JSON list of C-alpha atoms and ligand atoms in Angstrom, two decimals:
[
{"chain": "A", "resi": 231, "resn": "UNK", "atom": "CA", "xyz": [0.23, -76.26, -45.35]},
{"chain": "A", "resi": 232, "resn": "UNK", "atom": "CA", "xyz": [-2.21, -78.18, -43.46]},
{"chain": "A", "resi": 233, "resn": "UNK", "atom": "CA", "xyz": [-2.13, -81.83, -44.61]},
{"chain": "A", "resi": 234, "resn": "UNK", "atom": "CA", "xyz": [-5.29, -84.19, -44.80]},
{"chain": "A", "resi": 235, "resn": "UNK", "atom": "CA", "xyz": [-3.89, -86.13, -41.89]},
{"chain": "A", "resi": 236, "resn": "UNK", "atom": "CA", "xyz": [-3.96, -82.68, -39.92]},
{"chain": "A", "resi": 237, "resn": "UNK", "atom": "CA", "xyz": [-7.48, -81.83, -41.47]},
{"chain": "A", "resi": 238, "resn": "UNK", "atom": "CA", "xyz": [-8.86, -85.24, -40.37]},
{"chain": "A", "resi": 239, "resn": "UNK", "atom": "CA", "xyz": [-7.80, -84.72, -36.90]},
{"chain": "A", "resi": 240, "resn": "UNK", "atom": "CA", "xyz": [-9.19, -81.15, -36.83]},
{"chain": "A", "resi": 241, "resn": "UNK", "atom": "CA", "xyz": [-12.77, -82.71, -38.18]},
{"chain": "A", "resi": 242, "resn": "UNK", "atom": "CA", "xyz": [-12.34, -85.40, -35.37]},
{"chain": "A", "resi": 243, "resn": "UNK", "atom": "CA", "xyz": [-11.56, -82.67, -32.79]},
{"chain": "A", "resi": 244, "resn": "UNK", "atom": "CA", "xyz": [-14.71, -80.40, -33.81]},
{"chain": "A", "resi": 245, "resn": "UNK", "atom": "CA", "xyz": [-16.99, -83.91, -33.44]},
{"chain": "A", "resi": 246, "resn": "UNK", "atom": "CA", "xyz": [-15.46, -84.42, -29.99]},
{"chain": "A", "resi": 247, "resn": "UNK", "atom": "CA", "xyz": [-16.11, -80.73, -29.06]},
{"chain": "A", "resi": 248, "resn": "UNK", "atom": "CA", "xyz": [-19.55, -80.75, -30.55]},
{"chain": "A", "resi": 249, "resn": "UNK", "atom": "CA", "xyz": [-20.46, -83.98, -28.83]},
{"chain": "A", "resi": 250, "resn": "UNK", "atom": "CA", "xyz": [-19.10, -82.63, -25.34]},
{"chain": "A", "resi": 251, "resn": "UNK", "atom": "CA", "xyz": [-21.26, -79.48, -25.99]},
{"chain": "A", "resi": 252, "resn": "UNK", "atom": "CA", "xyz": [-24.35, -81.81, -26.45]},
{"chain": "A", "resi": 253, "resn": "UNK", "atom": "CA", "xyz": [-23.26, -84.43, -23.52]},
{"chain": "A", "resi": 254, "resn": "UNK", "atom": "CA", "xyz": [-22.89, -86.97, -26.16]},
{"chain": "A", "resi": 255, "resn": "UNK", "atom": "CA", "xyz": [-20.17, -89.43, -26.86]},
{"chain": "A", "resi": 256, "resn": "UNK", "atom": "CA", "xyz": [-17.93, -88.42, -29.71]},
{"chain": "A", "resi": 257, "resn": "UNK", "atom": "CA", "xyz": [-17.60, -92.30, -30.48]},
{"chain": "A", "resi": 258, "resn": "UNK", "atom": "CA", "xyz": [-21.47, -92.07, -31.11]},
{"chain": "A", "resi": 259, "resn": "UNK", "atom": "CA", "xyz": [-20.89, -90.07, -34.17]},
{"chain": "A", "resi": 260, "resn": "UNK", "atom": "CA", "xyz": [-19.07, -91.34, -37.11]},
{"chain": "A", "resi": 261, "resn": "UNK", "atom": "CA", "xyz": [-16.95, -89.46, -39.62]},
{"chain": "A", "resi": 262, "resn": "UNK", "atom": "CA", "xyz": [-17.67, -90.13, -43.13]},
{"chain": "A", "resi": 263, "resn": "UNK", "atom": "CA", "xyz": [-14.96, -88.48, -45.56]},
{"chain": "A", "resi": 264, "resn": "UNK", "atom": "CA", "xyz": [-16.74, -87.30, -48.61]},
{"chain": "A", "resi": 265, "resn": "UNK", "atom": "CA", "xyz": [-13.95, -87.78, -51.44]},
{"chain": "A", "resi": 266, "resn": "UNK", "atom": "CA", "xyz": [-16.05, -86.96, -54.61]},
{"chain": "A", "resi": 267, "resn": "UNK", "atom": "CA", "xyz": [-14.06, -85.13, -57.23]},
{"chain": "A", "resi": 268, "resn": "UNK", "atom": "CA", "xyz": [-10.70, -85.95, -55.36]},
{"chain": "A", "resi": 269, "resn": "UNK", "atom": "CA", "xyz": [-7.89, -88.18, -56.84]},
{"chain": "A", "resi": 270, "resn": "UNK", "atom": "CA", "xyz": [-7.21, -91.91, -55.09]},
{"chain": "A", "resi": 271, "resn": "UNK", "atom": "CA", "xyz": [-4.13, -90.80, -53.90]},
{"chain": "A", "resi": 272, "resn": "UNK", "atom": "CA", "xyz": [-5.88, -88.36, -51.44]},
{"chain": "A", "resi": 273, "resn": "UNK", "atom": "CA", "xyz": [-8.08, -91.32, -50.19]},
{"chain": "A", "resi": 274, "resn": "UNK", "atom": "CA", "xyz": [-5.36, -93.21, -49.59]},
{"chain": "A", "resi": 275, "resn": "UNK", "atom": "CA", "xyz": [-3.65, -90.62, -47.48]},
{"chain": "A", "resi": 276, "resn": "UNK", "atom": "CA", "xyz": [-6.75, -90.30, -45.54]},
{"chain": "A", "resi": 277, "resn": "UNK", "atom": "CA", "xyz": [-6.55, -93.89, -45.12]},
{"chain": "A", "resi": 278, "resn": "UNK", "atom": "CA", "xyz": [-3.09, -93.97, -43.83]},
{"chain": "A", "resi": 279, "resn": "UNK", "atom": "CA", "xyz": [-4.33, -91.61, -41.13]},
{"chain": "A", "resi": 280, "resn": "UNK", "atom": "CA", "xyz": [-6.94, -94.11, -40.00]},
{"chain": "A", "resi": 281, "resn": "UNK", "atom": "CA", "xyz": [-10.00, -93.11, -42.06]},
{"chain": "A", "resi": 282, "resn": "UNK", "atom": "CA", "xyz": [-11.88, -96.03, -43.13]},
{"chain": "A", "resi": 283, "resn": "UNK", "atom": "CA", "xyz": [-15.21, -94.55, -44.43]},
{"chain": "A", "resi": 284, "resn": "UNK", "atom": "CA", "xyz": [-15.60, -92.74, -47.84]},
{"chain": "A", "resi": 285, "resn": "UNK", "atom": "CA", "xyz": [-18.43, -91.08, -49.47]},
{"chain": "A", "resi": 286, "resn": "UNK", "atom": "CA", "xyz": [-18.84, -90.62, -53.11]},
{"chain": "A", "resi": 287, "resn": "UNK", "atom": "CA", "xyz": [-21.67, -88.87, -55.22]},
{"chain": "A", "resi": 288, "resn": "UNK", "atom": "CA", "xyz": [-21.14, -89.94, -58.91]},
{"chain": "A", "resi": 289, "resn": "UNK", "atom": "CA", "xyz": [-21.94, -93.43, -60.05]},
{"chain": "A", "resi": 290, "resn": "UNK", "atom": "CA", "xyz": [-18.92, -93.38, -62.61]},
{"chain": "A", "resi": 291, "resn": "UNK", "atom": "CA", "xyz": [-16.43, -91.64, -60.43]},
{"chain": "A", "resi": 292, "resn": "UNK", "atom": "CA", "xyz": [-17.42, -94.19, -57.42]},
{"chain": "A", "resi": 293, "resn": "UNK", "atom": "CA", "xyz": [-17.19, -97.07, -59.55]},
{"chain": "A", "resi": 294, "resn": "UNK", "atom": "CA", "xyz": [-13.81, -96.53, -60.80]},
{"chain": "A", "resi": 295, "resn": "UNK", "atom": "CA", "xyz": [-12.73, -95.65, -57.38]},
{"chain": "A", "resi": 296, "resn": "UNK", "atom": "CA", "xyz": [-13.94, -98.68, -55.51]},
{"chain": "A", "resi": 297, "resn": "UNK", "atom": "CA", "xyz": [-12.53, -100.67, -58.44]},
{"chain": "A", "resi": 298, "resn": "UNK", "atom": "CA", "xyz": [-9.18, -99.37, -58.20]},
{"chain": "A", "resi": 299, "resn": "UNK", "atom": "CA", "xyz": [-8.83, -99.25, -54.26]},
{"chain": "A", "resi": 300, "resn": "UNK", "atom": "CA", "xyz": [-11.06, -102.31, -52.72]},
{"chain": "A", "resi": 301, "resn": "UNK", "atom": "CA", "xyz": [-8.61, -104.98, -53.34]},
{"chain": "A", "resi": 302, "resn": "UNK", "atom": "CA", "xyz": [-5.67, -103.09, -51.73]},
{"chain": "A", "resi": 303, "resn": "UNK", "atom": "CA", "xyz": [-7.80, -101.78, -49.09]},
{"chain": "A", "resi": 304, "resn": "UNK", "atom": "CA", "xyz": [-10.38, -104.31, -48.47]},
{"chain": "A", "resi": 305, "resn": "UNK", "atom": "CA", "xyz": [-11.20, -102.56, -44.96]},
{"chain": "A", "resi": 306, "resn": "UNK", "atom": "CA", "xyz": [-12.72, -99.49, -46.65]},
{"chain": "A", "resi": 307, "resn": "UNK", "atom": "CA", "xyz": [-16.54, -98.71, -45.96]},
{"chain": "A", "resi": 308, "resn": "UNK", "atom": "CA", "xyz": [-18.05, -97.23, -49.04]},
{"chain": "A", "resi": 309, "resn": "UNK", "atom": "CA", "xyz": [-20.94, -94.99, -49.14]},
{"chain": "A", "resi": 310, "resn": "UNK", "atom": "CA", "xyz": [-22.87, -93.71, -51.87]},
{"chain": "A", "resi": 311, "resn": "UNK", "atom": "CA", "xyz": [-24.33, -90.30, -51.17]},
{"chain": "A", "resi": 312, "resn": "UNK", "atom": "CA", "xyz": [-25.49, -88.90, -54.53]},
{"chain": "A", "resi": 313, "resn": "UNK", "atom": "CA", "xyz": [-28.42, -88.65, -56.45]},
{"chain": "A", "resi": 314, "resn": "UNK", "atom": "CA", "xyz": [-29.02, -92.39, -58.19]},
{"chain": "A", "resi": 315, "resn": "UNK", "atom": "CA", "xyz": [-31.25, -92.92, -61.37]},
{"chain": "A", "resi": 316, "resn": "UNK", "atom": "CA", "xyz": [-32.66, -96.46, -61.26]},
{"chain": "A", "resi": 317, "resn": "UNK", "atom": "CA", "xyz": [-30.62, -97.57, -64.60]},
{"chain": "A", "resi": 318, "resn": "UNK", "atom": "CA", "xyz": [-27.60, -97.23, -62.64]},
{"chain": "A", "resi": 319, "resn": "UNK", "atom": "CA", "xyz": [-28.45, -98.90, -59.49]},
{"chain": "A", "resi": 320, "resn": "UNK", "atom": "CA", "xyz": [-26.43, -102.03, -59.98]},
{"chain": "A", "resi": 321, "resn": "UNK", "atom": "CA", "xyz": [-23.00, -100.20, -59.59]},
{"chain": "A", "resi": 322, "resn": "UNK", "atom": "CA", "xyz": [-24.24, -99.29, -56.08]},
{"chain": "A", "resi": 323, "resn": "UNK", "atom": "CA", "xyz": [-25.87, -102.61, -55.18]},
{"chain": "A", "resi": 324, "resn": "UNK", "atom": "CA", "xyz": [-22.80, -104.58, -56.33]},
{"chain": "A", "resi": 325, "resn": "UNK", "atom": "CA", "xyz": [-19.69, -102.14, -55.22]},
{"chain": "A", "resi": 326, "resn": "UNK", "atom": "CA", "xyz": [-21.01, -100.17, -52.22]},
{"chain": "A", "resi": 327, "resn": "UNK", "atom": "CA", "xyz": [-21.63, -101.01, -48.52]},
{"chain": "A", "resi": 328, "resn": "UNK", "atom": "CA", "xyz": [-24.04, -98.30, -47.83]},
{"chain": "A", "resi": 329, "resn": "UNK", "atom": "CA", "xyz": [-26.83, -96.11, -49.98]},
{"chain": "A", "resi": 330, "resn": "UNK", "atom": "CA", "xyz": [-28.00, -93.04, -48.32]},
{"chain": "A", "resi": 331, "resn": "UNK", "atom": "CA", "xyz": [-30.02, -91.66, -50.62]},
{"chain": "A", "resi": 332, "resn": "UNK", "atom": "CA", "xyz": [-33.17, -93.77, -51.35]},
{"chain": "A", "resi": 333, "resn": "UNK", "atom": "CA", "xyz": [-36.02, -92.08, -52.15]},
{"chain": "A", "resi": 334, "resn": "UNK", "atom": "CA", "xyz": [-38.18, -94.23, -54.00]},
{"chain": "A", "resi": 335, "resn": "UNK", "atom": "CA", "xyz": [-39.52, -97.74, -53.59]},
{"chain": "A", "resi": 336, "resn": "UNK", "atom": "CA", "xyz": [-38.68, -98.67, -57.04]},
{"chain": "A", "resi": 337, "resn": "UNK", "atom": "CA", "xyz": [-35.05, -97.81, -56.32]},
{"chain": "A", "resi": 338, "resn": "UNK", "atom": "CA", "xyz": [-35.03, -99.92, -53.35]},
{"chain": "A", "resi": 339, "resn": "UNK", "atom": "CA", "xyz": [-36.46, -102.83, -55.03]},
{"chain": "A", "resi": 340, "resn": "UNK", "atom": "CA", "xyz": [-33.85, -102.67, -57.53]},
{"chain": "A", "resi": 341, "resn": "UNK", "atom": "CA", "xyz": [-31.10, -102.68, -55.10]},
{"chain": "A", "resi": 342, "resn": "UNK", "atom": "CA", "xyz": [-32.51, -105.75, -53.29]},
{"chain": "A", "resi": 343, "resn": "UNK", "atom": "CA", "xyz": [-32.68, -107.50, -56.53]},
{"chain": "A", "resi": 344, "resn": "UNK", "atom": "CA", "xyz": [-29.24, -106.50, -57.72]},
{"chain": "A", "resi": 345, "resn": "UNK", "atom": "CA", "xyz": [-27.51, -107.23, -54.29]},
{"chain": "A", "resi": 346, "resn": "UNK", "atom": "CA", "xyz": [-25.43, -110.19, -54.86]},
{"chain": "A", "resi": 347, "resn": "UNK", "atom": "CA", "xyz": [-26.20, -113.02, -52.49]},
{"chain": "A", "resi": 348, "resn": "UNK", "atom": "CA", "xyz": [-22.45, -113.22, -51.74]},
{"chain": "A", "resi": 349, "resn": "UNK", "atom": "CA", "xyz": [-22.40, -109.56, -50.20]},
{"chain": "A", "resi": 350, "resn": "UNK", "atom": "CA", "xyz": [-24.03, -108.71, -46.84]},
{"chain": "A", "resi": 351, "resn": "UNK", "atom": "CA", "xyz": [-27.22, -106.76, -46.97]},
{"chain": "A", "resi": 352, "resn": "UNK", "atom": "CA", "xyz": [-26.82, -103.16, -48.27]},
{"chain": "A", "resi": 353, "resn": "UNK", "atom": "CA", "xyz": [-27.31, -100.73, -45.54]},
{"chain": "A", "resi": 354, "resn": "UNK", "atom": "CA", "xyz": [-29.88, -97.65, -46.74]},
{"chain": "A", "resi": 355, "resn": "UNK", "atom": "CA", "xyz": [-30.87, -94.64, -45.44]},
{"chain": "A", "resi": 356, "resn": "UNK", "atom": "CA", "xyz": [-33.83, -92.73, -46.53]},
{"chain": "A", "resi": 357, "resn": "UNK", "atom": "CA", "xyz": [-33.13, -89.27, -48.01]},
{"chain": "A", "resi": 358, "resn": "UNK", "atom": "CA", "xyz": [-35.79, -86.87, -46.42]},
{"chain": "A", "resi": 359, "resn": "UNK", "atom": "CA", "xyz": [-36.75, -83.37, -47.68]},
{"chain": "A", "resi": 360, "resn": "UNK", "atom": "CA", "xyz": [-36.50, -81.24, -44.67]},
{"chain": "A", "resi": 361, "resn": "UNK", "atom": "CA", "xyz": [-36.17, -78.16, -46.56]},
{"chain": "A", "resi": 362, "resn": "UNK", "atom": "CA", "xyz": [-39.15, -75.75, -47.80]},
{"chain": "A", "resi": 363, "resn": "UNK", "atom": "CA", "xyz": [-37.26, -75.67, -51.42]},
{"chain": "A", "resi": 364, "resn": "UNK", "atom": "CA", "xyz": [-39.49, -77.10, -54.01]},
{"chain": "A", "resi": 365, "resn": "UNK", "atom": "CA", "xyz": [-36.55, -78.39, -56.12]},
{"chain": "A", "resi": 366, "resn": "UNK", "atom": "CA", "xyz": [-34.50, -80.39, -53.32]},
{"chain": "A", "resi": 367, "resn": "UNK", "atom": "CA", "xyz": [-34.52, -84.21, -53.46]},
{"chain": "A", "resi": 368, "resn": "UNK", "atom": "CA", "xyz": [-35.69, -86.41, -50.76]},
{"chain": "A", "resi": 369, "resn": "UNK", "atom": "CA", "xyz": [-39.07, -87.79, -49.48]},
{"chain": "A", "resi": 370, "resn": "UNK", "atom": "CA", "xyz": [-41.46, -85.74, -47.68]},
{"chain": "A", "resi": 371, "resn": "UNK", "atom": "CA", "xyz": [-41.22, -86.34, -43.99]},
{"chain": "A", "resi": 372, "resn": "UNK", "atom": "CA", "xyz": [-44.69, -87.48, -44.02]},
{"chain": "A", "resi": 373, "resn": "UNK", "atom": "CA", "xyz": [-44.08, -90.20, -46.74]},
{"chain": "A", "resi": 374, "resn": "UNK", "atom": "CA", "xyz": [-40.82, -91.81, -44.63]},
{"chain": "A", "resi": 375, "resn": "UNK", "atom": "CA", "xyz": [-42.72, -94.23, -42.54]},
{"chain": "A", "resi": 376, "resn": "UNK", "atom": "CA", "xyz": [-44.48, -95.67, -45.37]},
{"chain": "A", "resi": 377, "resn": "UNK", "atom": "CA", "xyz": [-41.25, -95.94, -47.50]},
{"chain": "A", "resi": 378, "resn": "UNK", "atom": "CA", "xyz": [-39.64, -97.50, -44.24]},
{"chain": "A", "resi": 379, "resn": "UNK", "atom": "CA", "xyz": [-42.26, -100.26, -44.11]},
{"chain": "A", "resi": 380, "resn": "UNK", "atom": "CA", "xyz": [-41.64, -101.25, -47.68]},
{"chain": "A", "resi": 381, "resn": "UNK", "atom": "CA", "xyz": [-37.76, -101.32, -47.40]},
{"chain": "A", "resi": 382, "resn": "UNK", "atom": "CA", "xyz": [-38.05, -103.46, -44.05]},
{"chain": "A", "resi": 383, "resn": "UNK", "atom": "CA", "xyz": [-39.50, -106.22, -45.95]},
{"chain": "A", "resi": 384, "resn": "UNK", "atom": "CA", "xyz": [-36.43, -106.35, -48.59]},
{"chain": "A", "resi": 385, "resn": "UNK", "atom": "CA", "xyz": [-34.21, -108.99, -47.49]},
{"chain": "A", "resi": 386, "resn": "UNK", "atom": "CA", "xyz": [-30.87, -107.79, -49.00]},
{"chain": "A", "resi": 387, "resn": "UNK", "atom": "CA", "xyz": [-31.35, -104.45, -47.66]},
{"chain": "A", "resi": 388, "resn": "UNK", "atom": "CA", "xyz": [-30.93, -103.18, -44.13]},
{"chain": "A", "resi": 389, "resn": "UNK", "atom": "CA", "xyz": [-32.56, -99.92, -42.90]},
{"chain": "A", "resi": 390, "resn": "UNK", "atom": "CA", "xyz": [-30.32, -97.97, -40.87]},
{"chain": "A", "resi": 391, "resn": "UNK", "atom": "CA", "xyz": [-31.74, -94.58, -40.95]},
{"chain": "A", "resi": 392, "resn": "UNK", "atom": "CA", "xyz": [-32.30, -91.11, -42.43]},
{"chain": "A", "resi": 393, "resn": "UNK", "atom": "CA", "xyz": [-30.02, -88.81, -44.47]},
{"chain": "A", "resi": 394, "resn": "UNK", "atom": "CA", "xyz": [-30.58, -85.29, -45.29]},
{"chain": "A", "resi": 395, "resn": "UNK", "atom": "CA", "xyz": [-29.09, -82.42, -46.64]},
{"chain": "A", "resi": 396, "resn": "UNK", "atom": "CA", "xyz": [-30.53, -79.41, -44.88]},
{"chain": "A", "resi": 397, "resn": "UNK", "atom": "CA", "xyz": [-31.15, -75.90, -46.83]},
{"chain": "A", "resi": 398, "resn": "UNK", "atom": "CA", "xyz": [-27.98, -74.05, -47.46]},
{"chain": "A", "resi": 399, "resn": "UNK", "atom": "CA", "xyz": [-28.06, -69.66, -47.12]},
{"chain": "A", "resi": 400, "resn": "UNK", "atom": "CA", "xyz": [-30.79, -69.97, -44.64]},
{"chain": "A", "resi": 401, "resn": "UNK", "atom": "CA", "xyz": [-31.19, -68.13, -41.09]},
{"chain": "A", "resi": 402, "resn": "UNK", "atom": "CA", "xyz": [-29.69, -70.12, -37.96]},
{"chain": "A", "resi": 403, "resn": "UNK", "atom": "CA", "xyz": [-33.40, -70.34, -36.90]},
{"chain": "A", "resi": 404, "resn": "UNK", "atom": "CA", "xyz": [-34.87, -72.08, -39.83]},
{"chain": "A", "resi": 405, "resn": "UNK", "atom": "CA", "xyz": [-31.89, -74.31, -39.81]},
{"chain": "A", "resi": 406, "resn": "UNK", "atom": "CA", "xyz": [-32.51, -75.29, -36.36]},
{"chain": "A", "resi": 407, "resn": "UNK", "atom": "CA", "xyz": [-36.05, -75.97, -36.92]},
{"chain": "A", "resi": 408, "resn": "UNK", "atom": "CA", "xyz": [-35.31, -78.34, -40.08]},
{"chain": "A", "resi": 409, "resn": "UNK", "atom": "CA", "xyz": [-32.73, -80.14, -38.17]},
{"chain": "A", "resi": 410, "resn": "UNK", "atom": "CA", "xyz": [-35.21, -80.77, -34.95]},
{"chain": "A", "resi": 411, "resn": "UNK", "atom": "CA", "xyz": [-38.02, -81.91, -37.22]},
{"chain": "A", "resi": 412, "resn": "UNK", "atom": "CA", "xyz": [-35.42, -84.39, -38.82]},
{"chain": "A", "resi": 413, "resn": "UNK", "atom": "CA", "xyz": [-34.37, -85.53, -35.29]},
{"chain": "A", "resi": 414, "resn": "UNK", "atom": "CA", "xyz": [-37.99, -86.23, -33.99]},
{"chain": "A", "resi": 415, "resn": "UNK", "atom": "CA", "xyz": [-38.80, -87.99, -37.31]},
{"chain": "A", "resi": 416, "resn": "UNK", "atom": "CA", "xyz": [-35.51, -90.15, -36.90]},
{"chain": "A", "resi": 417, "resn": "UNK", "atom": "CA", "xyz": [-36.44, -91.06, -33.06]},
{"chain": "A", "resi": 418, "resn": "UNK", "atom": "CA", "xyz": [-39.80, -92.29, -34.42]},
{"chain": "A", "resi": 419, "resn": "UNK", "atom": "CA", "xyz": [-38.24, -94.37, -36.85]},
{"chain": "A", "resi": 420, "resn": "UNK", "atom": "CA", "xyz": [-35.67, -95.65, -34.45]},
{"chain": "A", "resi": 421, "resn": "UNK", "atom": "CA", "xyz": [-38.70, -96.85, -32.27]},
{"chain": "A", "resi": 422, "resn": "UNK", "atom": "CA", "xyz": [-40.21, -98.52, -35.16]},
{"chain": "A", "resi": 423, "resn": "UNK", "atom": "CA", "xyz": [-37.24, -100.65, -36.60]},
{"chain": "A", "resi": 424, "resn": "UNK", "atom": "CA", "xyz": [-34.65, -102.07, -34.35]},
{"chain": "A", "resi": 425, "resn": "UNK", "atom": "CA", "xyz": [-32.15, -101.86, -37.47]},
{"chain": "A", "resi": 426, "resn": "UNK", "atom": "CA", "xyz": [-32.22, -98.11, -37.13]},
{"chain": "A", "resi": 427, "resn": "UNK", "atom": "CA", "xyz": [-29.13, -96.36, -35.55]},
{"chain": "A", "resi": 428, "resn": "UNK", "atom": "CA", "xyz": [-27.98, -93.52, -38.37]},
{"chain": "A", "resi": 429, "resn": "UNK", "atom": "CA", "xyz": [-28.89, -90.24, -38.92]},
{"chain": "A", "resi": 430, "resn": "UNK", "atom": "CA", "xyz": [-26.59, -88.77, -42.06]},
{"chain": "A", "resi": 431, "resn": "UNK", "atom": "CA", "xyz": [-26.59, -85.26, -41.33]},
{"chain": "A", "resi": 432, "resn": "UNK", "atom": "CA", "xyz": [-24.27, -82.41, -41.39]},
{"chain": "A", "resi": 433, "resn": "UNK", "atom": "CA", "xyz": [-21.37, -81.30, -43.44]},
{"chain": "A", "resi": 434, "resn": "UNK", "atom": "CA", "xyz": [-18.12, -79.23, -43.13]},
{"chain": "A", "resi": 435, "resn": "UNK", "atom": "CA", "xyz": [-20.23, -76.01, -42.60]},
{"chain": "A", "resi": 436, "resn": "UNK", "atom": "CA", "xyz": [-22.94, -77.24, -40.26]},
{"chain": "A", "resi": 437, "resn": "UNK", "atom": "CA", "xyz": [-21.42, -80.29, -38.36]},
{"chain": "A", "resi": 438, "resn": "UNK", "atom": "CA", "xyz": [-21.70, -78.88, -34.96]},
{"chain": "A", "resi": 439, "resn": "UNK", "atom": "CA", "xyz": [-25.32, -77.93, -35.33]},
{"chain": "A", "resi": 440, "resn": "UNK", "atom": "CA", "xyz": [-26.17, -81.18, -36.94]},
{"chain": "A", "resi": 441, "resn": "UNK", "atom": "CA", "xyz": [-24.66, -82.99, -33.85]},
{"chain": "A", "resi": 442, "resn": "UNK", "atom": "CA", "xyz": [-26.32, -80.91, -31.55]},
{"chain": "A", "resi": 443, "resn": "UNK", "atom": "CA", "xyz": [-29.65, -82.47, -33.23]},
{"chain": "A", "resi": 444, "resn": "UNK", "atom": "CA", "xyz": [-28.45, -85.97, -33.06]},
{"chain": "A", "resi": 445, "resn": "UNK", "atom": "CA", "xyz": [-26.49, -86.65, -35.94]},
{"chain": "A", "resi": 446, "resn": "UNK", "atom": "CA", "xyz": [-24.73, -89.96, -35.93]},
{"chain": "A", "resi": 447, "resn": "UNK", "atom": "CA", "xyz": [-22.78, -89.74, -39.20]},
{"chain": "A", "resi": 448, "resn": "UNK", "atom": "CA", "xyz": [-21.37, -86.26, -39.96]},
{"chain": "A", "resi": 449, "resn": "UNK", "atom": "CA", "xyz": [-20.41, -86.11, -44.10]},
{"chain": "A", "resi": 450, "resn": "UNK", "atom": "CA", "xyz": [-17.25, -84.08, -44.46]},
{"chain": "A", "resi": 451, "resn": "UNK", "atom": "CA", "xyz": [-15.75, -83.06, -47.67]},
{"chain": "A", "resi": 452, "resn": "UNK", "atom": "CA", "xyz": [-13.84, -79.69, -48.22]},
{"chain": "A", "resi": 453, "resn": "UNK", "atom": "CA", "xyz": [-12.79, -79.26, -44.47]},
{"chain": "A", "resi": 454, "resn": "UNK", "atom": "CA", "xyz": [-10.73, -82.30, -45.27]},
{"chain": "A", "resi": 455, "resn": "UNK", "atom": "CA", "xyz": [-9.80, -82.56, -48.80]},
{"chain": "A", "resi": 456, "resn": "UNK", "atom": "CA", "xyz": [-9.97, -78.85, -49.63]},
{"chain": "A", "resi": 457, "resn": "UNK", "atom": "CA", "xyz": [-12.37, -76.99, -52.00]},
{"chain": "A", "resi": 458, "resn": "UNK", "atom": "CA", "xyz": [-13.56, -78.99, -54.87]},
{"chain": "A", "resi": 459, "resn": "UNK", "atom": "CA", "xyz": [-12.79, -78.46, -58.60]},
{"chain": "A", "resi": 460, "resn": "UNK", "atom": "CA", "xyz": [-15.61, -79.93, -60.64]},
{"chain": "A", "resi": 461, "resn": "UNK", "atom": "CA", "xyz": [-14.11, -78.58, -63.82]},
{"chain": "A", "resi": 462, "resn": "UNK", "atom": "CA", "xyz": [-11.93, -81.85, -63.98]},
{"chain": "A", "resi": 463, "resn": "UNK", "atom": "CA", "xyz": [-14.71, -84.50, -63.73]},
{"chain": "B", "resi": 593, "resn": "PLP", "atom": "C1", "xyz": [-20.21, -83.00, -51.33]},
{"chain": "B", "resi": 593, "resn": "PLP", "atom": "C2", "xyz": [-21.19, -83.46, -50.11]},
{"chain": "B", "resi": 593, "resn": "PLP", "atom": "C3", "xyz": [-21.26, -83.49, -48.91]},
{"chain": "B", "resi": 593, "resn": "PLP", "atom": "C4", "xyz": [-19.57, -82.80, -48.12]},
{"chain": "B", "resi": 593, "resn": "PLP", "atom": "O1", "xyz": [-19.90, -81.46, -48.31]},
{"chain": "B", "resi": 593, "resn": "PLP", "atom": "P1", "xyz": [-18.62, -80.41, -47.87]},
{"chain": "B", "resi": 593, "resn": "PLP", "atom": "O2", "xyz": [-19.41, -79.09, -47.78]},
{"chain": "B", "resi": 593, "resn": "PLP", "atom": "O3", "xyz": [-17.67, -80.33, -48.71]},
{"chain": "B", "resi": 593, "resn": "PLP", "atom": "O4", "xyz": [-18.44, -81.04, -46.42]},
{"chain": "B", "resi": 593, "resn": "PLP", "atom": "C5", "xyz": [-21.91, -84.19, -47.82]},
{"chain": "B", "resi": 593, "resn": "PLP", "atom": "N1", "xyz": [-22.82, -84.59, -48.19]},
{"chain": "B", "resi": 593, "resn": "PLP", "atom": "C6", "xyz": [-23.33, -84.78, -49.49]},
{"chain": "B", "resi": 593, "resn": "PLP", "atom": "C7", "xyz": [-24.71, -85.39, -50.04]},
{"chain": "B", "resi": 593, "resn": "PLP", "atom": "C8", "xyz": [-22.64, -83.93, -50.42]},
{"chain": "B", "resi": 593, "resn": "PLP", "atom": "O5", "xyz": [-23.01, -84.20, -51.94]}
]
C-alpha cells in the first residue's frame, strides 16, 4: 500500500519532471495539498512528510481544521480554494493565509474590512473563467484587469495572481487553448503588478499540462490523499 508520504514524493517527482520538460525550475512550482473531505490525521501525516501548504474548499470544514491544527502546527499555510458566499467571508479573512477564488469586488472589500489588523495581508488570487461552459465560476478574462485594479487598492489584501479550473472532459487541444489564454492573461497581470507571482492551476490529472503553461502552484488532492468520499461531509 502506498502511503501519503509516498504519494507526496510521487507528486513532487511529477512536478520536477514537468518542470524539466519545460526548462523551468522545480522550485518555482509549489505544491498545494488539497485536503478537503480528508481527516486531520491525514493532514498531520502530510505535515510530517514535509508538506506545509494545504487547500480547503468548504468554509465550515476549513474553519474546524484550522482551529484544530493551527496552534500545534503554526507554520501550516492555509489556502481557501472553494466558492465563498459573502456572508461567510469572515472565516476566510480571520483564519486563512490565502484566498484563491476572489471573483467579485464586493467579496474583496469584505475580506479587506474583516482581515484583522494583527494579521499580515491576505494573499488573494482572482479566479478566472477560462472555460466556455456557462455555469463555471470565475471572472471572464476581459474583466480581470479591472477587478485587479480594485483589489490593488485594498491595504489588507495582496494581489498574488490568478487561479483557474480548466474544463473537465475536453479534448487536449481545447485544454491547451484554455491554458495558453490563461498564461498570457497572467503575464499581462504580472507586468502590471509587482506583487503578482502566482498562477494557481493544475490538479491531479493535469498538472503536467499546467506546468507546461506557466503554473506556479498546482493544487493536488486525490493523487496525495486518495479518492474523496463526499458522503461523510
Ligand atoms: C478538489 C480540488 C482540487 C484537487 O483536485 P484533485 O483532482 O483531487 O487533485 C484542486 N482545486 C480545486 C479548486 C478543487 O476543488
